[in-house]
PDB file of C-alpha atoms in Angstrom:
ATOM      1  CA  GLY A  29      11.172   3.629  -9.109  1.00 64.00           C
ATOM      2  CA  GLN A  30      10.825   0.425  -9.309  1.00 73.00           C
ATOM      3  CA  GLN A  31       9.932  -0.122 -13.111  1.00 87.00           C
ATOM      4  CA  LEU A  32       9.073  -3.509 -15.392  1.00 94.00           C
ATOM      5  CA  ASN A  33       9.023  -3.714 -19.434  1.00 96.00           C
ATOM      6  CA  GLN A  34       7.276  -5.773 -21.314  1.00 97.00           C
ATOM      7  CA  SER A  35       7.911  -7.777 -24.791  1.00 97.00           C
ATOM      8  CA  PRO A  36       6.277  -7.900 -27.125  1.00 97.00           C
ATOM      9  CA  GLN A  37       3.598  -4.877 -26.946  1.00 97.00           C
ATOM     10  CA  SER A  38       1.619  -6.697 -29.214  1.00 97.00           C
ATOM     11  CA  MET A  39       0.777  -9.841 -30.326  1.00 96.00           C
ATOM     12  CA  PHE A  40      -1.300 -11.521 -33.493  1.00 97.00           C
ATOM     13  CA  ILE A  41      -1.407 -14.896 -33.500  1.00 96.00           C
ATOM     14  CA  GLN A  42      -3.361 -18.196 -35.055  1.00 97.00           C
ATOM     15  CA  GLU A  43      -5.197 -20.160 -33.345  1.00 97.00           C
ATOM     16  CA  GLY A  44      -3.449 -23.022 -31.461  1.00 97.00           C
ATOM     17  CA  GLU A  45       0.185 -21.255 -31.375  1.00 98.00           C
ATOM     18  CA  ASP A  46       1.899 -21.089 -28.295  1.00 97.00           C
ATOM     19  CA  VAL A  47       2.927 -17.698 -27.295  1.00 97.00           C
ATOM     20  CA  SER A  48       5.894 -16.536 -25.464  1.00 98.00           C
ATOM     21  CA  MET A  49       6.096 -12.878 -23.447  1.00 98.00           C
ATOM     22  CA  ASN A  50       8.474 -11.953 -21.272  1.00 97.00           C
ATOM     23  CA  CYS A  51       9.437  -9.593 -18.529  1.00 97.00           C
ATOM     24  CA  THR A  52      11.796  -7.308 -17.321  1.00 97.00           C
ATOM     25  CA  SER A  53      13.001  -4.759 -14.621  1.00 94.00           C
ATOM     26  CA  SER A  54      16.603  -3.045 -13.138  1.00 89.00           C
ATOM     27  CA  SER A  55      15.719  -4.329  -9.865  1.00 89.00           C
ATOM     28  CA  ILE A  56      15.386  -7.494  -8.251  1.00 89.00           C
ATOM     29  CA  PHE A  57      11.641  -8.975  -7.299  1.00 88.00           C
ATOM     30  CA  ASN A  58      10.623 -11.367  -4.787  1.00 87.00           C
ATOM     31  CA  THR A  59       7.399 -11.938  -6.144  1.00 89.00           C
ATOM     32  CA  TRP A  60       6.035 -12.012 -10.213  1.00 92.00           C
ATOM     33  CA  LEU A  61       2.624 -12.253 -10.988  1.00 93.00           C
ATOM     34  CA  TRP A  62       0.724 -12.987 -14.210  1.00 96.00           C
ATOM     35  CA  TYR A  63      -2.413 -10.915 -14.474  1.00 96.00           C
ATOM     36  CA  LYS A  64      -4.832 -11.569 -17.713  1.00 97.00           C
ATOM     37  CA  GLN A  65      -7.401  -8.054 -18.351  1.00 97.00           C
ATOM     38  CA  ASP A  66     -10.142  -8.367 -20.513  1.00 96.00           C
ATOM     39  CA  PRO A  67     -12.302  -5.443 -22.365  1.00 90.00           C
ATOM     40  CA  GLY A  68     -14.460  -4.145 -19.543  1.00 88.00           C
ATOM     41  CA  GLU A  69     -12.734  -6.097 -17.016  1.00 93.00           C
ATOM     42  CA  GLY A  70     -10.171  -5.511 -13.658  1.00 95.00           C
ATOM     43  CA  PRO A  71      -6.939  -8.220 -14.172  1.00 95.00           C
ATOM     44  CA  VAL A  72      -7.647 -11.459 -12.545  1.00 94.00           C
ATOM     45  CA  LEU A  73      -4.381 -13.634 -11.592  1.00 92.00           C
ATOM     46  CA  LEU A  74      -2.972 -16.157 -13.165  1.00 95.00           C
ATOM     47  CA  ILE A  75       0.067 -17.023 -11.941  1.00 95.00           C
ATOM     48  CA  ALA A  76       2.161 -16.263  -9.096  1.00 92.00           C
ATOM     49  CA  LEU A  77       6.072 -17.333  -8.634  1.00 93.00           C
ATOM     50  CA  TYR A  78       8.133 -16.552  -4.676  1.00 90.00           C
ATOM     51  CA  LYS A  79      11.117 -18.515  -5.541  1.00 92.00           C
ATOM     52  CA  ALA A  80      14.191 -17.759  -8.597  1.00 94.00           C
ATOM     53  CA  GLY A  81      14.097 -20.477 -10.844  1.00 95.00           C
ATOM     54  CA  GLU A  82      11.013 -21.498  -9.931  1.00 94.00           C
ATOM     55  CA  LEU A  83       8.676 -22.792 -13.180  1.00 97.00           C
ATOM     56  CA  THR A  84       4.544 -22.837 -12.494  1.00 96.00           C
ATOM     57  CA  SER A  85       1.637 -24.143 -14.578  1.00 97.00           C
ATOM     58  CA  ASN A  86      -1.387 -23.566 -15.038  1.00 95.00           C
ATOM     59  CA  GLY A  87      -3.047 -25.575 -17.472  1.00 97.00           C
ATOM     60  CA  ARG A  88      -2.439 -24.477 -20.341  1.00 98.00           C
ATOM     61  CA  LEU A  89      -0.264 -22.021 -18.801  1.00 98.00           C
ATOM     62  CA  THR A  90       3.421 -21.645 -17.751  1.00 98.00           C
ATOM     63  CA  ALA A  91       4.906 -19.085 -15.641  1.00 98.00           C
ATOM     64  CA  GLN A  92       9.004 -18.695 -14.737  1.00 97.00           C
ATOM     65  CA  PHE A  93      10.494 -16.774 -12.232  1.00 96.00           C
ATOM     66  CA  GLY A  94      14.184 -15.921 -13.841  1.00 95.00           C
ATOM     67  CA  ILE A  95      16.962 -16.949 -12.030  1.00 94.00           C
ATOM     68  CA  THR A  96      18.391 -13.678 -11.602  1.00 93.00           C
ATOM     69  CA  ARG A  97      15.004 -12.209  -9.490  1.00 92.00           C
ATOM     70  CA  LYS A  98      14.560  -9.602 -12.644  1.00 94.00           C
ATOM     71  CA  ASP A  99      12.323 -11.152 -15.408  1.00 95.00           C
ATOM     72  CA  SER A 100       9.935 -13.835 -15.840  1.00 97.00           C
ATOM     73  CA  PHE A 101       8.310 -15.392 -18.816  1.00 97.00           C
ATOM     74  CA  LEU A 102       4.950 -16.613 -18.951  1.00 98.00           C
ATOM     75  CA  ASN A 103       4.092 -18.811 -22.423  1.00 98.00           C
ATOM     76  CA  ILE A 104       0.743 -19.811 -23.824  1.00 98.00           C
ATOM     77  CA  SER A 105       0.308 -23.248 -25.236  1.00 98.00           C
ATOM     78  CA  ALA A 106      -1.858 -23.986 -27.864  1.00 98.00           C
ATOM     79  CA  SER A 107      -3.895 -20.295 -27.772  1.00 98.00           C
ATOM     80  CA  ILE A 108      -7.989 -20.033 -28.680  1.00 97.00           C
ATOM     81  CA  PRO A 109      -9.953 -16.919 -29.242  1.00 95.00           C
ATOM     82  CA  SER A 110     -10.909 -16.836 -25.377  1.00 95.00           C
ATOM     83  CA  ASP A 111      -6.932 -16.269 -24.089  1.00 97.00           C
ATOM     84  CA  VAL A 112      -7.658 -12.779 -26.438  1.00 97.00           C
ATOM     85  CA  GLY A 113      -6.390 -10.071 -23.357  1.00 97.00           C
ATOM     86  CA  ILE A 114      -3.874  -7.955 -22.280  1.00 98.00           C
ATOM     87  CA  TYR A 115      -1.481  -9.775 -20.424  1.00 98.00           C
ATOM     88  CA  PHE A 116       0.698  -7.923 -17.419  1.00 97.00           C
ATOM     89  CA  CYS A 117       3.207  -8.818 -15.103  1.00 96.00           C
ATOM     90  CA  ALA A 118       3.529  -7.397 -11.878  1.00 93.00           C
ATOM     91  CA  GLY A 119       5.653  -7.053  -9.035  1.00 89.00           C
ATOM     92  CA  PRO A 120       5.518  -5.628  -4.928  1.00 83.00           C
ATOM     93  CA  THR A 121       5.971  -2.608  -5.441  1.00 73.00           C
ATOM     94  CA  ASN A 122       8.365  -0.598  -2.172  1.00 60.00           C
ATOM     95  CA  ALA A 123       5.298   2.027  -0.916  1.00 49.00           C
ATOM     96  CA  GLY A 124       5.789   1.618   3.205  1.00 47.00           C
ATOM     97  CA  GLY A 125       3.413  -0.778   5.472  1.00 47.00           C
ATOM     98  CA  THR A 126       3.161  -4.401   4.534  1.00 52.00           C
ATOM     99  CA  SER A 127       4.276  -4.882   1.322  1.00 52.00           C
ATOM    100  CA  TYR A 128       0.704  -6.776   0.603  1.00 55.00           C
ATOM    101  CA  GLY A 129      -1.131  -5.476  -2.896  1.00 59.00           C
ATOM    102  CA  LYS A 130       0.917  -2.728  -3.520  1.00 81.00           C
ATOM    103  CA  LEU A 131       1.669  -3.793  -6.966  1.00 88.00           C
ATOM    104  CA  THR A 132       3.993  -2.698 -10.090  1.00 91.00           C
ATOM    105  CA  PHE A 133       2.756  -3.352 -13.154  1.00 94.00           C
ATOM    106  CA  GLY A 134       4.251  -3.910 -16.932  1.00 96.00           C
ATOM    107  CA  GLN A 135       2.592  -2.331 -19.754  1.00 96.00           C
ATOM    108  CA  GLY A 136       1.198  -5.196 -20.867  1.00 97.00           C
ATOM    109  CA  THR A 137       1.190  -7.678 -23.992  1.00 98.00           C
ATOM    110  CA  ILE A 138      -2.198  -7.094 -26.268  1.00 98.00           C
ATOM    111  CA  LEU A 139      -2.503 -11.080 -27.250  1.00 98.00           C
ATOM    112  CA  THR A 140      -4.912 -11.141 -30.373  1.00 97.00           C
ATOM    113  CA  VAL A 141      -5.973 -14.589 -31.627  1.00 96.00           C
ATOM    114  CA  HIS A 142      -7.335 -15.233 -34.845  1.00 93.00           C
ATOM    115  CA  PRO A 143      -9.141 -17.841 -35.247  1.00 89.00           C
TER     116      PRO A 143
ATOM    117  CA  GLU B   1     -19.201 -15.668  -1.658  1.00 53.00           C
ATOM    118  CA  THR B   2     -19.469 -11.788  -4.241  1.00 67.00           C
ATOM    119  CA  GLY B   3     -16.813 -10.358  -6.399  1.00 89.00           C
ATOM    120  CA  VAL B   4     -15.697  -6.834  -5.962  1.00 94.00           C
ATOM    121  CA  THR B   5     -18.185  -4.224  -7.157  1.00 95.00           C
ATOM    122  CA  GLN B   6     -17.041  -1.034  -8.179  1.00 97.00           C
ATOM    123  CA  SER B   7     -19.364   1.924  -7.918  1.00 97.00           C
ATOM    124  CA  PRO B   8     -20.458   4.052 -10.893  1.00 97.00           C
ATOM    125  CA  THR B   9     -19.422   2.362 -13.799  1.00 97.00           C
ATOM    126  CA  HIS B  10     -18.844   5.326 -15.740  1.00 97.00           C
ATOM    127  CA  LEU B  11     -18.741   9.020 -15.357  1.00 97.00           C
ATOM    128  CA  ILE B  12     -18.613  12.241 -16.484  1.00 98.00           C
ATOM    129  CA  LYS B  13     -16.945  15.307 -14.638  1.00 98.00           C
ATOM    130  CA  THR B  14     -15.855  18.799 -15.590  1.00 98.00           C
ATOM    131  CA  ARG B  15     -12.311  19.734 -15.154  1.00 98.00           C
ATOM    132  CA  GLY B  16     -11.793  21.487 -11.133  1.00 98.00           C
ATOM    133  CA  GLN B  17     -14.422  18.925  -9.858  1.00 98.00           C
ATOM    134  CA  GLN B  18     -14.408  16.647  -7.153  1.00 98.00           C
ATOM    135  CA  VAL B  19     -15.299  13.055  -7.469  1.00 98.00           C
ATOM    136  CA  THR B  20     -16.356  10.049  -5.282  1.00 98.00           C
ATOM    137  CA  LEU B  21     -15.596   6.471  -6.324  1.00 98.00           C
ATOM    138  CA  ARG B  22     -16.921   3.520  -4.514  1.00 98.00           C
ATOM    139  CA  CYS B  23     -15.778   0.106  -3.294  1.00 97.00           C
ATOM    140  CA  SER B  24     -17.693  -2.891  -1.937  1.00 95.00           C
ATOM    141  CA  SER B  25     -14.387  -4.802  -1.324  1.00 90.00           C
ATOM    142  CA  GLN B  26     -15.551  -9.001  -1.175  1.00 85.00           C
ATOM    143  CA  SER B  27     -16.390 -11.190   1.790  1.00 83.00           C
ATOM    144  CA  GLY B  28     -14.212 -11.822   4.410  1.00 82.00           C
ATOM    145  CA  HIS B  29     -11.706  -9.495   2.507  1.00 85.00           C
ATOM    146  CA  ASN B  30     -10.181  -6.457   4.872  1.00 86.00           C
ATOM    147  CA  THR B  31      -7.704  -4.604   3.051  1.00 88.00           C
ATOM    148  CA  VAL B  32      -8.687  -2.833  -0.299  1.00 91.00           C
ATOM    149  CA  SER B  33      -5.651  -1.026  -2.622  1.00 92.00           C
ATOM    150  CA  TRP B  34      -6.734   1.394  -5.680  1.00 96.00           C
ATOM    151  CA  TYR B  35      -4.947   1.723  -8.990  1.00 96.00           C
ATOM    152  CA  GLN B  36      -5.485   3.937 -11.691  1.00 98.00           C
ATOM    153  CA  GLN B  37      -5.184   2.459 -15.076  1.00 97.00           C
ATOM    154  CA  ALA B  38      -4.458   5.077 -17.650  1.00 96.00           C
ATOM    155  CA  LEU B  39      -5.327   3.779 -21.520  1.00 94.00           C
ATOM    156  CA  GLY B  40      -3.158   1.979 -22.746  1.00 92.00           C
ATOM    157  CA  GLN B  41      -1.129   1.708 -19.218  1.00 95.00           C
ATOM    158  CA  GLY B  42      -0.722  -1.051 -16.463  1.00 96.00           C
ATOM    159  CA  PRO B  43      -2.055  -0.150 -13.050  1.00 96.00           C
ATOM    160  CA  GLN B  44      -0.921   2.219 -10.983  1.00 95.00           C
ATOM    161  CA  PHE B  45      -0.238   2.209  -7.376  1.00 93.00           C
ATOM    162  CA  ILE B  46      -2.507   4.812  -5.389  1.00 95.00           C
ATOM    163  CA  PHE B  47      -2.992   3.874  -2.330  1.00 92.00           C
ATOM    164  CA  GLN B  48      -4.008   0.981  -0.032  1.00 90.00           C
ATOM    165  CA  TYR B  49      -6.533   0.848   2.845  1.00 91.00           C
ATOM    166  CA  TYR B  50      -6.336  -1.859   5.800  1.00 87.00           C
ATOM    167  CA  ARG B  51      -8.571  -1.407   9.136  1.00 85.00           C
ATOM    168  CA  GLU B  52      -9.483   2.035   8.077  1.00 90.00           C
ATOM    169  CA  GLU B  53      -6.635   3.784   7.542  1.00 90.00           C
ATOM    170  CA  GLU B  54      -4.072   3.895   5.083  1.00 90.00           C
ATOM    171  CA  ASN B  55      -1.523   1.976   4.678  1.00 84.00           C
ATOM    172  CA  GLY B  56       1.310   2.704   2.305  1.00 85.00           C
ATOM    173  CA  ARG B  57       0.696   5.250  -1.259  1.00 89.00           C
ATOM    174  CA  GLY B  58       1.932   5.649  -4.311  1.00 90.00           C
ATOM    175  CA  ASN B  59       3.072   8.667  -6.010  1.00 91.00           C
ATOM    176  CA  PHE B  60       0.257  10.574  -6.340  1.00 96.00           C
ATOM    177  CA  PRO B  61      -1.417  13.699  -5.186  1.00 97.00           C
ATOM    178  CA  PRO B  62      -2.952  14.653  -1.551  1.00 97.00           C
ATOM    179  CA  ARG B  63      -5.717  15.601  -3.330  1.00 98.00           C
ATOM    180  CA  PHE B  64      -6.561  11.812  -4.290  1.00 98.00           C
ATOM    181  CA  SER B  65      -7.866  10.822  -0.278  1.00 97.00           C
ATOM    182  CA  GLY B  66      -9.476   7.290   0.605  1.00 96.00           C
ATOM    183  CA  LEU B  67     -11.793   6.447   2.648  1.00 96.00           C
ATOM    184  CA  GLN B  68     -11.847   2.396   4.389  1.00 95.00           C
ATOM    185  CA  PHE B  69     -14.956   2.439   6.699  1.00 93.00           C
ATOM    186  CA  PRO B  70     -15.942  -0.827   9.487  1.00 91.00           C
ATOM    187  CA  ASN B  71     -17.620  -3.180   6.806  1.00 89.00           C
ATOM    188  CA  TYR B  72     -14.171  -2.431   4.761  1.00 87.00           C
ATOM    189  CA  SER B  73     -16.192  -0.823   2.050  1.00 93.00           C
ATOM    190  CA  SER B  74     -13.931   1.922   0.237  1.00 96.00           C
ATOM    191  CA  GLU B  75     -13.950   5.612  -1.235  1.00 98.00           C
ATOM    192  CA  LEU B  76     -11.271   7.190  -3.855  1.00 98.00           C
ATOM    193  CA  ASN B  77     -11.975  10.928  -3.823  1.00 98.00           C
ATOM    194  CA  VAL B  78     -10.417  12.672  -5.952  1.00 98.00           C
ATOM    195  CA  ASN B  79     -10.485  16.818  -5.961  1.00 98.00           C
ATOM    196  CA  ALA B  80     -10.219  19.575  -7.959  1.00 98.00           C
ATOM    197  CA  LEU B  81     -10.262  17.215 -11.471  1.00 98.00           C
ATOM    198  CA  GLU B  82      -7.624  17.494 -13.984  1.00 98.00           C
ATOM    199  CA  LEU B  83      -8.041  16.416 -17.864  1.00 98.00           C
ATOM    200  CA  ASP B  84      -5.170  14.097 -17.129  1.00 97.00           C
ATOM    201  CA  ASP B  85      -7.580  11.896 -13.588  1.00 98.00           C
ATOM    202  CA  SER B  86      -9.377  10.718 -17.224  1.00 98.00           C
ATOM    203  CA  ALA B  87      -8.500   7.050 -16.844  1.00 98.00           C
ATOM    204  CA  LEU B  88      -9.860   3.374 -15.563  1.00 98.00           C
ATOM    205  CA  TYR B  89      -9.763   3.585 -11.462  1.00 98.00           C
ATOM    206  CA  LEU B  90      -8.861  -0.199 -10.166  1.00 97.00           C
ATOM    207  CA  CYS B  91      -9.984  -1.692  -6.906  1.00 96.00           C
ATOM    208  CA  ALA B  92      -8.761  -4.630  -5.592  1.00 93.00           C
ATOM    209  CA  SER B  93      -9.775  -6.045  -1.851  1.00 89.00           C
ATOM    210  CA  SER B  94      -7.796  -9.444  -0.355  1.00 84.00           C
ATOM    211  CA  LEU B  95      -7.060 -10.748   2.962  1.00 78.00           C
ATOM    212  CA  ALA B  96      -3.727  -8.760   4.779  1.00 66.00           C
ATOM    213  CA  VAL B  97      -2.117 -11.778   4.872  1.00 52.00           C
ATOM    214  CA  GLY B  98      -1.363 -14.208   2.759  1.00 46.00           C
ATOM    215  CA  GLY B  99       0.334 -13.769  -0.241  1.00 57.00           C
ATOM    216  CA  TYR B 100      -1.670 -11.856  -3.478  1.00 68.00           C
ATOM    217  CA  GLY B 101      -4.846 -13.751  -3.948  1.00 72.00           C
ATOM    218  CA  TYR B 102      -5.993  -9.943  -4.715  1.00 83.00           C
ATOM    219  CA  THR B 103      -9.296  -9.451  -6.637  1.00 88.00           C
ATOM    220  CA  PHE B 104      -9.867  -6.490  -8.298  1.00 93.00           C
ATOM    221  CA  GLY B 105     -13.465  -4.551  -9.404  1.00 95.00           C
ATOM    222  CA  SER B 106     -14.294  -4.233 -13.021  1.00 96.00           C
ATOM    223  CA  GLY B 107     -13.409  -0.350 -12.484  1.00 97.00           C
ATOM    224  CA  THR B 108     -14.889   3.098 -13.074  1.00 98.00           C
ATOM    225  CA  ARG B 109     -14.398   5.135 -15.912  1.00 97.00           C
ATOM    226  CA  LEU B 110     -13.756   8.492 -15.148  1.00 98.00           C
ATOM    227  CA  THR B 111     -13.510  11.615 -18.045  1.00 98.00           C
ATOM    228  CA  VAL B 112     -12.740  14.458 -17.181  1.00 98.00           C
ATOM    229  CA  VAL B 113     -13.614  17.348 -19.921  1.00 98.00           C
TER     230      VAL B 113
END
């Protein structure tokens, strides 16, 4: 089935540093989503990408939809302590019916920010 | 506008028992999806309900079943619990059309002993 591989698995950075993480797949995705999950909470959508080559920003976050449709990147600039959490990439999965809401998630990148 | 509410927040069950988890959708949302998140993993899609009918299913056995009610709230039922069913169960609601504007609940932490 479709799988998403995220790297790195974890990151330990100093406050103020920039962060970069990526997500790759062996199959093509037509939509890429980036989520953040805080402890004890559900994932929250950060950025959605719908077109190959698309570069989209949300505050200090920037994500890119890879031109091959098999990868995506998320960058966080000038990290702050509240950026701590688990970041997931996700894409629509083929589970029959309409495709909305049926997502395949990567295994996550754990981000720790030291003040 | 209220978000997605799940109950209970934590639950401990014995192997072989049955469990029912509940989800109240965000106001105006008519589609509900359920996900299982094992420790250290990303969420895995279980199934989706739209207009009270199952609308797609992931790779989960039939002992995982669900319901959606006319008010769009939903239940996830798991029969014959196994130790590997221990996980965080997430509910996500959305409008059926319009991209991926899903709102996730905070989940129910199920422990099977």
